[in-house]
Structure formats: C-alpha cells, structure tokens
N, CA, C and O atoms as a MOPAC input file, in Angstrom:
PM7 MOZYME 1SCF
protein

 N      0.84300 1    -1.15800 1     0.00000 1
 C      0.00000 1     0.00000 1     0.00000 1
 C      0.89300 1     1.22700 1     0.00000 1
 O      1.91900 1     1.36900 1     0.66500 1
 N      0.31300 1     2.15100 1    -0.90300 1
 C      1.00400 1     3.46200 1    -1.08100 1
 C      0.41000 1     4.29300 1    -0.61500 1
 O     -0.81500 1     4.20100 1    -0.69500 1
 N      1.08700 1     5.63500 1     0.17500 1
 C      0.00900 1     6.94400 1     0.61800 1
 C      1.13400 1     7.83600 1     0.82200 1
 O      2.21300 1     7.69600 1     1.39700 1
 N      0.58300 1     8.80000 1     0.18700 1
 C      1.24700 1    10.18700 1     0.22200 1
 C      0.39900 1    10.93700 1     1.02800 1
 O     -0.82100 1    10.82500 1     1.15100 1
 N      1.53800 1    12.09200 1     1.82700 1
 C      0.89800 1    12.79500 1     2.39300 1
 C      1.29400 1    13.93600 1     1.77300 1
 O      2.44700 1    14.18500 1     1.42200 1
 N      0.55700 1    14.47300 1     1.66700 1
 C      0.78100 1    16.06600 1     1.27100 1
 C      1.21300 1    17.36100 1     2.48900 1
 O      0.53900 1    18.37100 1     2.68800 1
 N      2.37700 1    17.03200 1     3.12700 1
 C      2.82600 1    17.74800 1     4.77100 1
 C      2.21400 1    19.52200 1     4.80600 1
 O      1.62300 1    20.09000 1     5.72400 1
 N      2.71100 1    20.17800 1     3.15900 1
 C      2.89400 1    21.38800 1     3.60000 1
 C      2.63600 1    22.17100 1     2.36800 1
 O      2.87800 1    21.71200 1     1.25100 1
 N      2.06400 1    23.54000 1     2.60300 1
 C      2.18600 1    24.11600 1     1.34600 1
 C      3.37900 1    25.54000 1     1.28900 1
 O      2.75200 1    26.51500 1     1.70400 1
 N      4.17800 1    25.76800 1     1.08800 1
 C      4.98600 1    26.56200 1     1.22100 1
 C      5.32200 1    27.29000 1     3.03300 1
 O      5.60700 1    28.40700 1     3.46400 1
 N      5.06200 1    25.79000 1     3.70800 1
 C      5.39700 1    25.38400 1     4.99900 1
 C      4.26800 1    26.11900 1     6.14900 1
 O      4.30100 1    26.48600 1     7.32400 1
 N      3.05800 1    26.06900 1     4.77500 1
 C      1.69100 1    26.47000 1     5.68700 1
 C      1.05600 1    25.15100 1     5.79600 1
 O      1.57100 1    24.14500 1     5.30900 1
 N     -0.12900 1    25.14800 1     6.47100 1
 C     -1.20500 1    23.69900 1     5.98800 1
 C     -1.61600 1    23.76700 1     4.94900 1
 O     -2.32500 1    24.72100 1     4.63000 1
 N     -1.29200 1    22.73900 1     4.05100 1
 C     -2.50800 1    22.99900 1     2.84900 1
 C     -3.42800 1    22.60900 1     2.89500 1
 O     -3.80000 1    21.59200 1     3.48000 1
 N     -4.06200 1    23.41200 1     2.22100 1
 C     -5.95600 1    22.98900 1     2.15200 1
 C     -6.01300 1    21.80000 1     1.27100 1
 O     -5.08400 1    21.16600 1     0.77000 1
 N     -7.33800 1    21.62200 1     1.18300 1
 C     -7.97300 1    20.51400 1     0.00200 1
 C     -7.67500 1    20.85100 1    -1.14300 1
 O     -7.13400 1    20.17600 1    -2.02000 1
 N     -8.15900 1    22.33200 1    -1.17300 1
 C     -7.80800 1    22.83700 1    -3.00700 1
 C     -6.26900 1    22.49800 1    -3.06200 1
 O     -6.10800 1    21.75200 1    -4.02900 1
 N     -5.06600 1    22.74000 1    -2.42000 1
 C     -3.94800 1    22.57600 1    -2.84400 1
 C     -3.80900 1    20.90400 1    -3.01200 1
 O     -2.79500 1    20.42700 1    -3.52200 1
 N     -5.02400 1    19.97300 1    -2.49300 1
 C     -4.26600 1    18.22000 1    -2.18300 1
 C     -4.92400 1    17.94000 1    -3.36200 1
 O     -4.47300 1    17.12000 1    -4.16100 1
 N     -6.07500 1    18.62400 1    -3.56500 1
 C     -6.83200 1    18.52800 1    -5.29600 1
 C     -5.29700 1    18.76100 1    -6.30000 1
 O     -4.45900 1    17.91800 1    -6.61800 1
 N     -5.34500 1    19.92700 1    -6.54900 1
 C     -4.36900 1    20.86400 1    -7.44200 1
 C     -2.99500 1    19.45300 1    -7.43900 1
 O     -2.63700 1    18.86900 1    -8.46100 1
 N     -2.47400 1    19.19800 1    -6.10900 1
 C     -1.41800 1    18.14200 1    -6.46800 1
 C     -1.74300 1    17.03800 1    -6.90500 1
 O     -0.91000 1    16.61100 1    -7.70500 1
 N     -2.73700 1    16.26400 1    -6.70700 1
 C     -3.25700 1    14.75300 1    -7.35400 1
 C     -3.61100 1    15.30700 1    -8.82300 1
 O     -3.64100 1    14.38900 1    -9.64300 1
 N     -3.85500 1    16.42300 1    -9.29700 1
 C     -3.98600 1    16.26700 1   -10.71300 1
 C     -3.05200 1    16.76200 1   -11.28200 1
 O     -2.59600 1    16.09400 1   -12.21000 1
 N     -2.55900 1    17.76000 1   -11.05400 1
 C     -0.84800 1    18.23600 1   -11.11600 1
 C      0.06000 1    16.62800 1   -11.95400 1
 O      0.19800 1    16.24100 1   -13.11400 1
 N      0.51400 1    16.08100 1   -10.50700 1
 C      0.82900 1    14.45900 1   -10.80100 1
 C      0.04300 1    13.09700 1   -11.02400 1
 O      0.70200 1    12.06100 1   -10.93900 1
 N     -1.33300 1    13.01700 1   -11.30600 1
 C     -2.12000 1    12.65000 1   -11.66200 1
 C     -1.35200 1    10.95000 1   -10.71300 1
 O     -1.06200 1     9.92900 1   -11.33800 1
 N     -1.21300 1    11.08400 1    -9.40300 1
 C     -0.99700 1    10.36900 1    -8.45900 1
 C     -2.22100 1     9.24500 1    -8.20700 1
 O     -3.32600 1     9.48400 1    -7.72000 1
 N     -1.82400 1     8.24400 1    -8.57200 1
 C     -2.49800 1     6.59600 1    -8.16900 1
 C     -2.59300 1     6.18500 1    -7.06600 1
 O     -3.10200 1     5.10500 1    -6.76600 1
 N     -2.13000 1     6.96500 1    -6.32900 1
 C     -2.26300 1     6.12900 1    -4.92600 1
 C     -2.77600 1     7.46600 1    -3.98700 1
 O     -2.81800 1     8.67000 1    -4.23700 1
 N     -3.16100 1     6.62400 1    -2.73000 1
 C     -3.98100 1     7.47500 1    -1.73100 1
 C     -3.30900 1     8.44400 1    -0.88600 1
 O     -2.58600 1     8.18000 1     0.07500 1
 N     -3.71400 1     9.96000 1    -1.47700 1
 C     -3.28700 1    10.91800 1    -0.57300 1
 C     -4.00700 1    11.94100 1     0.02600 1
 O     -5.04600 1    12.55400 1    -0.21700 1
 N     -3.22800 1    11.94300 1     0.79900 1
 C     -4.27500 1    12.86300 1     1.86000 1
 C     -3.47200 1    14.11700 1     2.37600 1
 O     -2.47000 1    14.62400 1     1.87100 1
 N     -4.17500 1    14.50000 1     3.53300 1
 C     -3.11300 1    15.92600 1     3.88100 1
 C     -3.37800 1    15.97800 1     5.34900 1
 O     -4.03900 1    14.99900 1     5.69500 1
 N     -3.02900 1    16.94400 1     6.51700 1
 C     -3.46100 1    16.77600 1     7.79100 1
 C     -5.00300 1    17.04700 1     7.99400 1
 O     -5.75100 1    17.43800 1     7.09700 1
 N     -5.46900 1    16.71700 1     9.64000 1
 C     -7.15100 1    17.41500 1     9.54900 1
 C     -6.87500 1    18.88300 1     9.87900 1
 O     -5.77200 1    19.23500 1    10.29700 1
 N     -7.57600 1    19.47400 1     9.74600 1
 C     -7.85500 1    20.89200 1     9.80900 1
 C     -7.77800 1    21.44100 1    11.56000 1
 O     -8.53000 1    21.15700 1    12.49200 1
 N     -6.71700 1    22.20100 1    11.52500 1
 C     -6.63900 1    22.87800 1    12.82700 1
 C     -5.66600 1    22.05000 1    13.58800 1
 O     -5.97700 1    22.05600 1    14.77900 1
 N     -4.31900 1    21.14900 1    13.28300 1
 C     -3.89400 1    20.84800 1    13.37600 1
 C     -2.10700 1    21.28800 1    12.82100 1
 O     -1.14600 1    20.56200 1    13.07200 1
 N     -2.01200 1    22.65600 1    12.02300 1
 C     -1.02400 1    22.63300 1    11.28000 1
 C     -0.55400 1    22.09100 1    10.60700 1
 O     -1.29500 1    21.29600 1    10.02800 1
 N      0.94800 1    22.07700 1    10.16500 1
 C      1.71500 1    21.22300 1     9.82700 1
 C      1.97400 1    19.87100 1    10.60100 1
 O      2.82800 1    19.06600 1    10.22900 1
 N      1.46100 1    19.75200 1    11.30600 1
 C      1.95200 1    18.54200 1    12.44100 1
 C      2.53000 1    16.71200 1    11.58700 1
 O      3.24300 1    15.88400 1    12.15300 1
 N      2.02700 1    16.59800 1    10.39900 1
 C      2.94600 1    15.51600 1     9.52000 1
 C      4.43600 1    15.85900 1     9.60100 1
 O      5.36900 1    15.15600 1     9.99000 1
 N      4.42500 1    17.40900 1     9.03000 1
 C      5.84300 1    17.54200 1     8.30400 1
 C      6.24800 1    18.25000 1    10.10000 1
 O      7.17800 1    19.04200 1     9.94900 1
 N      5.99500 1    18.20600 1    11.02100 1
 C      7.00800 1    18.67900 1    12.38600 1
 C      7.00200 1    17.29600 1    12.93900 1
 O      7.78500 1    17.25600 1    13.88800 1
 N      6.44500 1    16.17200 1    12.72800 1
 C      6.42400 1    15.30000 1    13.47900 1
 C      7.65100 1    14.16300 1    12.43300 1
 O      8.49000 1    13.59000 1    13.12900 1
 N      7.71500 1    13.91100 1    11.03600 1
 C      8.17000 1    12.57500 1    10.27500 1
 C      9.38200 1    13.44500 1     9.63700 1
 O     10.38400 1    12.76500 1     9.41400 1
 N      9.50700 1    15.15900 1     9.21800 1
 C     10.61800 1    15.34900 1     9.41600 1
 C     10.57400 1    15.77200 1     7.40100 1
 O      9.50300 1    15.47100 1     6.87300 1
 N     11.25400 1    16.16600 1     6.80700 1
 C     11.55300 1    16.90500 1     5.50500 1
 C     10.62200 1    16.15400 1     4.67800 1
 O     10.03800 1    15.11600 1     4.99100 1
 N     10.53500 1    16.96600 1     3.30700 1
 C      9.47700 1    16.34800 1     2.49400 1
 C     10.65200 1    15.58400 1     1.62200 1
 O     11.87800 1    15.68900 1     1.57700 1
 N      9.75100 1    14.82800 1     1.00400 1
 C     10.60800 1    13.95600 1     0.28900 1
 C     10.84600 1    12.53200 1     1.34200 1
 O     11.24300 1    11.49800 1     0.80500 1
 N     10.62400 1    12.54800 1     2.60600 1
 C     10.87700 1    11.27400 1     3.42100 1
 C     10.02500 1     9.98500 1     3.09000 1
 O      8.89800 1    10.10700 1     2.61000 1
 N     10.48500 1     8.95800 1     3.30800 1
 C     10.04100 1     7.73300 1     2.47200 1
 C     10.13100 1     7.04600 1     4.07600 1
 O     11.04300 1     7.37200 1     4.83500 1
 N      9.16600 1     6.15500 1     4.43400 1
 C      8.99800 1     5.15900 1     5.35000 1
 C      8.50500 1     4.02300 1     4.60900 1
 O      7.90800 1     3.98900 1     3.53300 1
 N      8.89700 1     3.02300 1     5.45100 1
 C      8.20700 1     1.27700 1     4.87400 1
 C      7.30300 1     1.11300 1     6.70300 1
 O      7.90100 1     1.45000 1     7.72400 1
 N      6.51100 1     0.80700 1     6.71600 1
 C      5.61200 1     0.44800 1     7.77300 1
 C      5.05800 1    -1.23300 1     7.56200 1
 O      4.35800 1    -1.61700 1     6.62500 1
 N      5.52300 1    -1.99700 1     8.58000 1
 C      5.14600 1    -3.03800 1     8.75900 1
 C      3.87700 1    -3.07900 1     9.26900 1
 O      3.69000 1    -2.88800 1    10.47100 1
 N      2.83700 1    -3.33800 1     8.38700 1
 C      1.19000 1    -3.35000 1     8.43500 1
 C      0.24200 1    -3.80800 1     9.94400 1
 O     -0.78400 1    -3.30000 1    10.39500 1
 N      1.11900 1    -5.02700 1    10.48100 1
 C      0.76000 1    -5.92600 1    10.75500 1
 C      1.05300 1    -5.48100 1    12.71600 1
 O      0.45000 1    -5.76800 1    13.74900 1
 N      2.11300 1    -4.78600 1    12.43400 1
 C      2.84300 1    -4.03800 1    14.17100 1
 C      2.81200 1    -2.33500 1    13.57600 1
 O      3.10600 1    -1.53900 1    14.46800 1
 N      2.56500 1    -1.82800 1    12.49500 1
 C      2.81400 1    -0.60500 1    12.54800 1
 C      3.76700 1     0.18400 1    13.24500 1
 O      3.64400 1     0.90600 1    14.23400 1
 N      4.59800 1    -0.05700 1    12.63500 1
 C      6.25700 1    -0.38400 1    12.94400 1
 C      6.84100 1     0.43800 1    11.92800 1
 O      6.62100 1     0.16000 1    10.74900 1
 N      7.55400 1     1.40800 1    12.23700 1
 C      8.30400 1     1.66900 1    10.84800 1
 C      9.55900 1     0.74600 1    10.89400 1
 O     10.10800 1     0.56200 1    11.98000 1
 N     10.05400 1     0.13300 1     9.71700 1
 C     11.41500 1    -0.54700 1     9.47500 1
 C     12.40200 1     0.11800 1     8.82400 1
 O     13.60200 1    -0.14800 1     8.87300 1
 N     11.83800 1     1.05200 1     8.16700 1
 C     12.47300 1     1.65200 1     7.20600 1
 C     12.62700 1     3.04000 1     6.94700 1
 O     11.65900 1     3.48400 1     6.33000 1
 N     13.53400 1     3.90800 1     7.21300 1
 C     13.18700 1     5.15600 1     6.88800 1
 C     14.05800 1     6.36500 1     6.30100 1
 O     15.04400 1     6.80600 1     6.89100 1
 N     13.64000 1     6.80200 1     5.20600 1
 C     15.00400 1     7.55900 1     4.38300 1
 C     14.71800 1     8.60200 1     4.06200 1
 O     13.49400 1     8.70300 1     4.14900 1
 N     15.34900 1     9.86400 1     3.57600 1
 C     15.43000 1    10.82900 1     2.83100 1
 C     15.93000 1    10.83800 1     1.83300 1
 O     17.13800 1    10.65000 1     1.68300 1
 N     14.66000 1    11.18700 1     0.39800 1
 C     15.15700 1    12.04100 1    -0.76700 1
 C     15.84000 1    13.15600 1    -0.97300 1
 O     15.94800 1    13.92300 1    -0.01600 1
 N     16.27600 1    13.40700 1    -1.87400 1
 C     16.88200 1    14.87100 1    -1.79800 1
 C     15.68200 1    15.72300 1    -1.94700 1
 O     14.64100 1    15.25900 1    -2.41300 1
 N     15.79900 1    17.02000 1    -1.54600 1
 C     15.12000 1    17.70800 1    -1.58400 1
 C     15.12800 1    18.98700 1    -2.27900 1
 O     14.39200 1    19.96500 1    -2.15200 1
 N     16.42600 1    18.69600 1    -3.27700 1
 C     16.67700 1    19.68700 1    -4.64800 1
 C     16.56100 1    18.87600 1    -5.92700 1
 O     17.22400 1    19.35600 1    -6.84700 1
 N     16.04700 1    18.03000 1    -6.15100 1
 C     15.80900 1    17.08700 1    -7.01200 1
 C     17.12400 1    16.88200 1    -7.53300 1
 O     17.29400 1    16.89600 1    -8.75200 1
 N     18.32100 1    16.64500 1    -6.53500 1
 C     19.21800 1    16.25200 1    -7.08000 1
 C     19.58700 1    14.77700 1    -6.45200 1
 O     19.53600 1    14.55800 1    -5.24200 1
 N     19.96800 1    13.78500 1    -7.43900 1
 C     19.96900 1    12.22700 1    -6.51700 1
 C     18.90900 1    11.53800 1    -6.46000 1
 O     17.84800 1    12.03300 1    -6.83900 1
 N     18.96700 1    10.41600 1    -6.03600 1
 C     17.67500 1     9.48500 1    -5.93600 1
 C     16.46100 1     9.92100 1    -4.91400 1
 O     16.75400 1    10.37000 1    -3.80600 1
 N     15.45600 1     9.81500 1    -5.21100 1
 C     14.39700 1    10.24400 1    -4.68400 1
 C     14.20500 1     9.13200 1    -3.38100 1
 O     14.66100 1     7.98900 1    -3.39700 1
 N     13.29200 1     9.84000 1    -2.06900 1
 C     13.36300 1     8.34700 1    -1.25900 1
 C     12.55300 1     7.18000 1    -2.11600 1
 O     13.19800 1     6.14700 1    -2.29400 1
 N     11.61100 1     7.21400 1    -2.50400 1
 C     11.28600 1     6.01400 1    -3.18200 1
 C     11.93600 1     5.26200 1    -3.69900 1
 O     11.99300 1     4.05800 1    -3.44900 1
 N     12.71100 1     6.03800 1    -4.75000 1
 C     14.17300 1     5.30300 1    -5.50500 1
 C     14.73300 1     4.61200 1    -4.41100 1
 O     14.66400 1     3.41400 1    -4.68700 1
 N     15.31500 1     4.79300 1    -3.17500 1
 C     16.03300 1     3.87900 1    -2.24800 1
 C     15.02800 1     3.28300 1    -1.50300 1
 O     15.44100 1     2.15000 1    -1.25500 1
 N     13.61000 1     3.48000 1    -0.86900 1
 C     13.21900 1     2.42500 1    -0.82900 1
 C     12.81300 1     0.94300 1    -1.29000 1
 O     12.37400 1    -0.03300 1    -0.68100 1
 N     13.05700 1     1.12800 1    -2.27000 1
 C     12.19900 1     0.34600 1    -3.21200 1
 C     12.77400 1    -1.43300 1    -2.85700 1
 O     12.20500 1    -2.44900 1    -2.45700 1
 N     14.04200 1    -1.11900 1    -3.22000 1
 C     15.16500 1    -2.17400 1    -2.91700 1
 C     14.81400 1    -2.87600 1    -1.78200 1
 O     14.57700 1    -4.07700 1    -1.91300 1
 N     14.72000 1    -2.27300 1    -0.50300 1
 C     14.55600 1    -3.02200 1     0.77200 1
 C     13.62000 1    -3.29100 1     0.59300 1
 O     13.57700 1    -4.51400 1     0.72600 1
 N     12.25500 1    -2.74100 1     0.22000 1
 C     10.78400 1    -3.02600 1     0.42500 1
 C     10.91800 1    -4.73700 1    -0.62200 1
 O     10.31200 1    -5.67600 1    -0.10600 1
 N     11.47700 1    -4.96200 1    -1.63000 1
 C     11.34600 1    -6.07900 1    -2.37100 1
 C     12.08400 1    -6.78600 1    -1.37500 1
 O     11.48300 1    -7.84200 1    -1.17500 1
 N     13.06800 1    -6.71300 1    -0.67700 1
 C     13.73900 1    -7.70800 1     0.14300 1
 C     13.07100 1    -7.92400 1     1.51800 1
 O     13.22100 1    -8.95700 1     2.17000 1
 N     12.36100 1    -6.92600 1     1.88800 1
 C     11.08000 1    -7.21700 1     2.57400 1
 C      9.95600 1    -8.40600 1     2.51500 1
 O      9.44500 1    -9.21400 1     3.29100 1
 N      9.86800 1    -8.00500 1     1.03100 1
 C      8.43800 1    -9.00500 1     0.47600 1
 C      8.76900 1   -10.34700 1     0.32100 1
 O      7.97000 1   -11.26000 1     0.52800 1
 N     10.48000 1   -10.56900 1    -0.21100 1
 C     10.93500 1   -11.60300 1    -0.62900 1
 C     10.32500 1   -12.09500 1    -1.89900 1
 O     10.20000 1   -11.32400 1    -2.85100 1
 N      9.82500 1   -13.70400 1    -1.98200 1
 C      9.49200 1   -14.10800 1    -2.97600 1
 C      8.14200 1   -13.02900 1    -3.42700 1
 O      7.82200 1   -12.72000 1    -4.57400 1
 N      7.72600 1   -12.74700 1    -2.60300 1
 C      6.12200 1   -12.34100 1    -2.99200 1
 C      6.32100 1   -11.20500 1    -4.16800 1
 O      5.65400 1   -11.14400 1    -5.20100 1
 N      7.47200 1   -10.24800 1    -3.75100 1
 C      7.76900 1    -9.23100 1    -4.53500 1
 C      8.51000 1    -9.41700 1    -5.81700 1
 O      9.20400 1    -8.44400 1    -6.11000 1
 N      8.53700 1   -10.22000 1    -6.49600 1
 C      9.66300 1   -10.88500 1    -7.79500 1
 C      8.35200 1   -11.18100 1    -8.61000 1
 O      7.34400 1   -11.84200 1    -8.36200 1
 N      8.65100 1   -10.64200 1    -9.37900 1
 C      7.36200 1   -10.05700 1   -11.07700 1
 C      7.32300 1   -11.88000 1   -11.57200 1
 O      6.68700 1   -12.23700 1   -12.56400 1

C-alpha cells in the first residue's frame, strides 16, 4: 500500500484545493491525503523533511524503514532507495 501525504504548502497547511491541485498536477495513483484541519503542519514537524520515504510493517505498525530524498531534485528520490529493501522485505512475494 502506497500513501502520500501532502505535509505542507509553502510550509503552511494545505488545504484541500492545494491536495486537489497536487493529485492532478501528478495525476498520483495512490492514496493521498493531507493533515485534519486545525492541526497545522503537524505531519511535516512530526516525520521530518518532504521527500521522506517510510516502509511500515502493516501488521505491528512499525516503521522498518526510513530515508530521505533529496530535496533539490538532485539524486535518488526516497522512493528510488526504498524500493530495494521493500522487495527484500516481500521476498518471494515481490519478484514479477
């Protein structure tokens, strides 16, 4: 399972119109959301720069995994380095 959060909008809360504007922007497949209302930023003060990539073990809700992308679009994105562990995670299950 994939989910983006949408932490911040120029390190305000963003609204809905901005979590709209980004899912069609990147016309994003997977489930994103943003904080509830009246809460701030509290994603991006609590998990830490955008661009951060976690693997969460479903089952203990556990993070195992946790990295930073760059955040000048220079270098591998965190996804790009998660990806690797998450298949060695899955093991056989994850092999096409």
């Amino acid at each position: 399972m994939i989910v983006e959060v949408l932490a911040s909008n120029a390190n305000a809360p963003p609204t809905r119109n901005n979590l709209n504007a980004w899912i069609s922007t990147f016309s994003l497949p997977v489930t994103a959301l943003i904080d509830p209302s009246g809460v701030g930023t509290r994603t991006l003060n609590t998990y830490g720069i955008r661009e951060s990539t976690f693997i969460v073990e479903l089952s203990t809700m556990r993070v195992v995994f946790k990295v930073n992308g760059s955040v000048a679009g220079i270098g591998p994105s965190g996804v790009a380095q998660a990806i690797p562990r998450m298949l060695e995670l899955l093991g056989d299950a994850g092999t096409p």
